[in-house]
């Protein structure tokens, strides 16, 4: 089973920045145990949401045919200021600080109703995914990107 914690990409600048949203729904499976009488989104999943958003931006910053997989390796300078609850919409942003063939560093933030939820610095190792290519997983990945980027054309420009 795969868990996707980005519901939509709202801004995208190739090689620079990305923004997206995560709608927190009471139907999320983690609410069964976290916590039954006071459901809150686990902080680690908020960080995972930011990592998924930043990872997509990093992977889409390379030219077509250069398939790199962004692997989260360091989470730094993180403080979660309050807990996200069912019904919240988390607005997420990531900006690329550095990018090379070996890795990338991003500054990320998340907010609910304009209130800062967290900021964190994420470092990714980049793996040449050609050696572990799986057609099914790649097709699934491309379908996910098409869904998340539905408001953008193939050049990453916002559709009117």
Coordinates of N, CA and C in Angstrom, one line a residue:
X1 N 0.8 -1.2 0.0 CA 0.0 0.0 0.0 C 0.9 1.2 0.0
X2 N 0.5 2.2 -0.8 CA 1.2 3.5 -0.8 C 0.4 4.6 -0.2
X3 N 1.1 5.5 0.5 CA 0.4 6.6 1.1 C 0.9 7.9 0.4
X4 N 0.0 8.7 -0.1 CA 0.3 9.9 -0.7 C -0.3 11.0 0.1
X5 N 0.6 12.0 0.5 CA 0.1 13.0 1.4 C 0.2 14.4 0.7
X6 N 0.1 14.4 -0.6 CA 0.0 15.7 -1.4 C -1.3 15.5 -2.2
X7 N -2.3 16.4 -2.0 CA -3.5 16.2 -2.8 C -3.5 17.0 -4.1
X8 N -2.8 18.1 -4.1 CA -2.8 19.0 -5.3 C -1.6 19.9 -5.3
X9 N -1.0 20.1 -6.4 CA 0.1 21.1 -6.6 C -0.6 22.4 -7.0
X10 N -0.3 23.5 -6.3 CA -0.9 24.8 -6.6 C 0.1 25.7 -7.3
X11 N 1.4 25.6 -7.1 CA 2.4 26.4 -7.8 C 3.6 25.5 -8.1
X12 N 4.2 25.8 -9.2 CA 5.4 25.0 -9.6 C 6.3 25.9 -10.5
X13 N 7.6 26.0 -10.1 CA 8.6 26.7 -10.8 C 9.8 25.7 -10.9
X14 N 10.0 25.1 -12.1 CA 11.0 24.0 -12.3 C 12.3 24.5 -11.8
X15 N 12.9 23.7 -10.9 CA 14.2 23.9 -10.4 C 14.3 25.0 -9.3
X16 N 13.1 25.5 -8.8 CA 13.1 26.6 -7.9 C 12.2 26.4 -6.7
X17 N 10.9 26.2 -7.0 CA 9.9 26.1 -5.9 C 8.6 25.4 -6.3
X18 N 7.9 25.0 -5.3 CA 6.6 24.3 -5.5 C 5.8 24.5 -4.3
X19 N 4.5 24.5 -4.5 CA 3.5 24.6 -3.4 C 2.4 23.6 -3.7
X20 N 1.8 23.2 -2.6 CA 0.7 22.2 -2.7 C -0.1 22.2 -1.5
X21 N -1.2 21.3 -1.5 CA -2.1 21.2 -0.4 C -2.2 19.8 0.1
X22 N -2.5 19.6 1.3 CA -2.9 18.3 1.9 C -4.2 18.6 2.7
X23 N -5.3 18.0 2.3 CA -6.5 18.0 3.0 C -6.6 16.9 4.0
X24 N -6.7 17.3 5.3 CA -6.7 16.3 6.4 C -8.1 15.9 6.6
X25 N -8.4 14.6 6.3 CA -9.7 14.0 6.4 C -9.8 13.0 7.5
X26 N -11.0 13.0 8.2 CA -11.2 12.1 9.3 C -11.1 10.6 8.8
X27 N -11.2 10.4 7.5 CA -11.1 9.0 7.0 C -9.7 8.5 6.8
X28 N -8.7 9.3 7.2 CA -7.3 8.9 7.1 C -7.1 7.7 8.1
X29 N -6.4 6.6 7.6 CA -6.3 5.5 8.5 C -5.6 5.7 9.8
X30 N -4.7 6.7 9.8 CA -3.9 6.9 11.0 C -4.7 7.4 12.2
X31 N -5.9 8.0 11.9 CA -6.8 8.5 12.9 C -7.4 7.5 13.8
X32 N -7.4 6.2 13.3 CA -7.9 5.1 14.1 C -7.2 5.0 15.5
X33 N -5.9 5.3 15.5 CA -5.2 5.1 16.7 C -4.5 6.4 17.2
X34 N -4.6 7.5 16.4 CA -3.8 8.7 16.7 C -4.7 9.9 16.8
X35 N -5.3 10.2 17.7 CA -5.7 9.6 18.9 C -7.2 9.4 18.9
X36 N -7.8 8.4 19.4 CA -9.2 8.1 19.2 C -10.1 9.2 19.7
X37 N -9.8 9.8 20.8 CA -10.7 10.9 21.3 C -10.3 12.3 21.0
X38 N -9.1 12.4 20.4 CA -8.5 13.7 20.0 C -7.7 13.5 18.8
X39 N -8.3 13.3 17.6 CA -7.6 13.0 16.4 C -6.7 14.1 15.9
X40 N -5.4 13.9 15.8 CA -4.4 14.8 15.2 C -3.5 14.1 14.2
X41 N -3.1 14.8 13.2 CA -2.2 14.2 12.2 C -0.8 14.1 12.8
X42 N -0.2 12.9 12.8 CA 1.1 12.7 13.4 C 2.1 13.7 12.8
X43 N 2.9 14.3 13.6 CA 3.9 15.3 13.1 C 4.8 14.7 12.0
X44 N 5.2 13.4 12.2 CA 6.1 12.8 11.2 C 5.4 12.7 9.9
X45 N 4.1 12.6 9.8 CA 3.4 12.6 8.5 C 3.3 13.9 7.9
X46 N 3.3 15.0 8.7 CA 3.3 16.3 8.2 C 4.7 16.5 7.5
X47 N 5.8 16.1 8.1 CA 7.1 16.1 7.5 C 7.1 15.3 6.3
X48 N 6.5 14.1 6.3 CA 6.4 13.2 5.1 C 5.7 13.9 4.0
X49 N 4.7 14.7 4.3 CA 3.9 15.4 3.3 C 4.9 16.5 2.6
X50 N 5.6 17.2 3.4 CA 6.6 18.2 2.9 C 7.7 17.5 2.0
X51 N 8.1 16.3 2.5 CA 9.2 15.6 1.8 C 8.6 15.1 0.4
X52 N 7.4 14.6 0.4 CA 6.8 14.2 -0.9 C 6.7 15.3 -1.9
X53 N 6.3 16.5 -1.4 CA 6.1 17.7 -2.2 C 7.5 18.1 -2.7
X54 N 8.5 18.2 -1.8 CA 9.8 18.7 -2.2 C 10.5 17.6 -3.2
X55 N 10.3 16.3 -2.9 CA 10.8 15.3 -3.7 C 10.3 15.3 -5.1
X56 N 9.0 15.6 -5.3 CA 8.4 15.8 -6.6 C 9.1 16.9 -7.4
X57 N 9.3 18.1 -6.7 CA 9.9 19.2 -7.3 C 11.3 18.8 -7.8
X58 N 12.1 18.2 -6.9 CA 13.4 17.8 -7.2 C 13.5 16.9 -8.5
X59 N 12.6 15.8 -8.4 CA 12.6 14.9 -9.5 C 12.2 15.5 -10.8
X60 N 11.3 16.5 -10.8 CA 10.8 17.1 -12.0 C 11.7 18.3 -12.4
X61 N 12.8 18.5 -11.7 CA 13.7 19.6 -12.1 C 14.8 19.1 -13.1
X62 N 14.9 17.8 -13.2 CA 15.8 17.2 -14.2 C 15.1 17.1 -15.6
X63 N 16.0 17.0 -16.6 CA 15.4 16.9 -18.0 C 14.8 15.5 -18.1
X64 N 13.8 15.5 -19.0 CA 13.1 14.2 -19.3 C 14.2 13.1 -19.7
X65 N 14.0 11.9 -19.2 CA 15.0 10.9 -19.5 C 16.0 10.7 -18.5
X66 N 16.2 11.7 -17.7 CA 17.2 11.7 -16.6 C 16.4 11.4 -15.3
X67 N 16.2 10.1 -15.1 CA 15.3 9.7 -14.0 C 16.0 9.6 -12.7
X68 N 15.9 10.5 -11.8 CA 16.5 10.5 -10.5 C 15.4 10.3 -9.4
X69 N 15.7 9.5 -8.4 CA 14.8 9.3 -7.3 C 15.3 10.1 -6.1
X70 N 14.5 11.0 -5.5 CA 14.9 11.7 -4.4 C 14.5 10.9 -3.1
X71 N 15.6 10.6 -2.3 CA 15.4 9.9 -1.1 C 15.7 10.8 0.1
X72 N 14.7 11.0 1.0 CA 14.9 11.8 2.1 C 16.0 11.3 3.0
X73 N 17.0 12.1 3.3 CA 18.1 11.6 4.1 C 18.3 12.4 5.4
X74 N 18.0 13.6 5.5 CA 18.2 14.4 6.7 C 17.0 15.4 6.9
X75 N 16.4 15.4 8.1 CA 15.4 16.3 8.5 C 16.0 17.2 9.6
X76 N 16.1 18.5 9.3 CA 16.8 19.4 10.2 C 16.0 20.6 10.6
X77 N 16.2 21.2 11.8 CA 15.7 22.4 12.2 C 14.1 22.4 12.1
X78 N 13.6 21.4 12.7 CA 12.1 21.2 12.7 C 11.5 21.5 14.0
X79 N 10.4 22.3 13.9 CA 9.6 22.5 15.1 C 8.1 22.6 14.7
X80 N 7.3 21.7 15.2 CA 5.9 21.7 14.9 C 5.2 22.5 16.0
X81 N 4.5 23.6 15.5 CA 4.0 24.6 16.5 C 2.6 24.2 17.0
X82 N 1.8 23.4 16.3 CA 0.5 23.0 16.7 C 0.2 21.8 15.9
X83 N -0.9 21.1 16.2 CA -1.3 19.9 15.5 C -2.4 20.1 14.5
X84 N -2.2 19.5 13.3 CA -3.3 19.5 12.3 C -4.4 18.5 12.7
X85 N -5.6 18.9 12.5 CA -6.7 18.1 12.8 C -7.6 17.9 11.6
X86 N -8.5 16.9 11.7 CA -9.4 16.6 10.6 C -10.2 17.9 10.2
X87 N -10.3 18.1 8.9 CA -11.0 19.3 8.4 C -10.0 20.4 8.0
X88 N -8.7 20.3 8.5 CA -7.7 21.3 8.2 C -7.2 21.1 6.7
X89 N -6.9 22.2 6.1 CA -6.2 22.2 4.8 C -4.7 22.7 5.1
X90 N -3.8 21.8 4.9 CA -2.4 22.2 5.1 C -1.8 22.8 3.8
X91 N -1.4 24.0 3.8 CA -0.8 24.7 2.6 C 0.7 24.5 2.8
X92 N 1.3 23.8 1.8 CA 2.8 23.5 1.9 C 3.6 24.2 0.8
X93 N 4.8 24.5 1.2 CA 5.7 25.2 0.2 C 7.1 24.6 0.4
X94 N 7.8 24.5 -0.7 CA 9.2 24.0 -0.7 C 10.0 24.9 -1.7
X95 N 11.2 25.3 -1.3 CA 12.1 26.0 -2.2 C 13.4 25.3 -2.2
X96 N 14.0 25.2 -3.4 CA 15.2 24.5 -3.7 C 16.4 25.4 -3.3
X97 N 17.2 25.0 -2.3 CA 18.4 25.7 -1.9 C 19.6 25.3 -2.8
X98 N 19.7 24.0 -3.0 CA 20.8 23.5 -3.8 C 20.4 22.2 -4.5
X99 N 21.0 22.0 -5.6 CA 20.7 20.8 -6.4 C 22.0 20.3 -7.2
X100 N 22.3 19.1 -7.0 CA 23.4 18.5 -7.8 C 23.0 17.1 -8.3
X101 N 23.9 16.4 -9.0 CA 23.6 15.1 -9.4 C 23.5 14.1 -8.2
X102 N 24.1 14.5 -7.1 CA 24.1 13.6 -5.9 C 23.1 13.9 -4.9
X103 N 22.6 15.1 -4.8 CA 21.7 15.5 -3.7 C 21.0 16.8 -3.9
X104 N 20.1 17.1 -3.0 CA 19.4 18.4 -3.0 C 19.0 18.8 -1.5
X105 N 18.9 20.1 -1.3 CA 18.5 20.6 -0.1 C 17.3 21.6 -0.3
X106 N 16.3 21.5 0.5 CA 15.1 22.3 0.4 C 14.7 22.9 1.7
X107 N 14.2 24.1 1.7 CA 13.6 24.8 2.8 C 12.1 24.6 2.6
X108 N 11.4 24.1 3.6 CA 10.0 23.8 3.5 C 9.2 24.4 4.6
X109 N 7.9 24.7 4.4 CA 7.0 25.2 5.4 C 5.6 24.7 5.2
X110 N 4.8 24.6 6.2 CA 3.4 24.2 6.2 C 2.6 25.2 7.1
X111 N 1.4 25.5 6.6 CA 0.5 26.4 7.4 C -0.9 25.9 7.3
X112 N -1.7 26.3 8.3 CA -3.1 26.0 8.3 C -3.8 27.3 8.6
X113 N -4.7 27.7 7.7 CA -5.4 29.0 7.8 C -4.5 30.2 8.0
X114 N -3.3 30.2 7.3 CA -2.4 31.2 7.3 C -1.5 31.2 8.6
X115 N -1.7 30.3 9.4 CA -0.9 30.1 10.7 C 0.2 29.1 10.5
X116 N 1.5 29.5 10.7 CA 2.6 28.6 10.5 C 2.5 27.4 11.4
X117 N 2.5 26.2 10.7 CA 2.4 24.9 11.4 C 3.8 24.4 11.7
X118 N 4.7 24.4 10.6 CA 6.1 24.0 10.8 C 6.9 24.5 9.7
X119 N 8.2 24.6 10.0 CA 9.3 24.9 9.0 C 10.3 23.8 9.2
X120 N 10.9 23.4 8.1 CA 12.0 22.4 8.2 C 12.9 22.4 7.0
X121 N 14.1 22.0 7.2 CA 15.1 21.9 6.1 C 15.2 20.4 5.8
X122 N 15.0 20.1 4.6 CA 15.1 18.7 4.1 C 16.2 18.5 3.2
X123 N 17.0 17.4 3.4 CA 18.1 17.1 2.5 C 17.8 15.7 1.9
X124 N 18.0 15.6 0.6 CA 17.7 14.4 -0.2 C 19.0 13.9 -0.8
X125 N 19.1 12.6 -0.8 CA 20.1 11.9 -1.7 C 19.4 11.6 -3.0
X126 N 20.2 11.7 -4.1 CA 19.6 11.4 -5.4 C 20.1 10.1 -5.9
X127 N 19.2 9.2 -6.3 CA 19.6 7.9 -6.8 C 19.3 7.8 -8.2
X128 N 20.2 7.3 -9.0 CA 19.9 7.1 -10.4 C 18.9 5.9 -10.5
X129 N 17.7 6.2 -10.8 CA 16.7 5.1 -10.7 C 16.6 4.2 -12.0
X130 N 17.5 4.5 -12.9 CA 17.5 3.6 -14.1 C 17.8 2.2 -13.8
X131 N 18.6 1.9 -12.8 CA 19.0 0.6 -12.4 C 17.9 -0.2 -11.7
X132 N 16.9 0.5 -11.2 CA 15.8 -0.2 -10.5 C 14.5 0.1 -11.1
X133 N 14.5 0.4 -12.4 CA 13.3 0.8 -13.2 C 12.3 -0.3 -13.1
X134 N 11.1 0.0 -12.8 CA 10.0 -0.9 -12.8 C 8.8 -0.2 -13.6
X135 N 8.4 -0.7 -14.7 CA 7.4 -0.1 -15.6 C 6.1 0.2 -14.8
X136 N 5.7 -0.7 -14.0 CA 4.4 -0.5 -13.3 C 4.6 0.7 -12.4
X137 N 5.6 0.7 -11.6 CA 5.8 1.8 -10.6 C 6.0 3.2 -11.4
X138 N 6.7 3.1 -12.5 CA 6.9 4.4 -13.2 C 5.6 4.9 -13.8
X139 N 4.8 4.0 -14.3 CA 3.5 4.4 -14.9 C 2.6 4.9 -13.7
X140 N 2.7 4.3 -12.6 CA 1.9 4.8 -11.4 C 2.4 6.2 -11.0
X141 N 3.7 6.4 -11.0 CA 4.3 7.7 -10.6 C 3.9 8.8 -11.6
X142 N 3.9 8.5 -12.9 CA 3.6 9.4 -14.0 C 2.1 9.8 -13.9
X143 N 1.2 8.8 -13.6 CA -0.2 9.1 -13.4 C -0.4 10.0 -12.2
X144 N 0.3 9.7 -11.1 CA 0.2 10.6 -9.9 C 0.6 12.0 -10.3
X145 N 1.7 12.2 -10.9 CA 2.2 13.5 -11.3 C 1.2 14.2 -12.2
X146 N 0.6 13.5 -13.2 CA -0.5 14.1 -14.0 C -1.6 14.6 -13.2
X147 N -2.0 13.8 -12.2 CA -3.2 14.2 -11.4 C -2.8 15.4 -10.5
X148 N -1.7 15.4 -9.9 CA -1.2 16.5 -9.0 C -1.0 17.8 -9.8
X149 N -0.5 17.6 -11.0 CA -0.1 18.8 -11.9 C -1.3 19.2 -12.9
X150 N -2.5 18.8 -12.6 CA -3.6 19.0 -13.5 C -3.8 20.4 -13.9
X151 N -3.4 21.4 -13.1 CA -3.6 22.8 -13.4 C -2.4 23.4 -14.2
X152 N -1.4 22.5 -14.6 CA -0.2 23.0 -15.3 C -0.1 22.3 -16.6
X153 N 0.5 23.0 -17.6 CA 0.8 22.3 -18.9 C 2.1 21.5 -18.8
X154 N 2.5 20.9 -19.9 CA 3.6 20.0 -20.0 C 4.9 20.8 -19.7
X155 N 4.9 22.1 -19.8 CA 6.1 22.9 -19.5 C 6.1 23.4 -18.1
X156 N 5.1 23.0 -17.3 CA 5.0 23.5 -15.9 C 4.4 24.8 -15.8
X157 N 3.8 25.4 -16.8 CA 3.1 26.7 -16.8 C 1.7 26.5 -16.3
X158 N 1.2 27.4 -15.5 CA -0.2 27.4 -15.0 C -1.1 27.5 -16.2
X159 N -2.2 26.7 -16.3 CA -3.2 26.8 -17.3 C -4.1 27.9 -16.9
X160 N -4.7 28.5 -17.9 CA -5.7 29.6 -17.7 C -7.0 29.0 -17.5

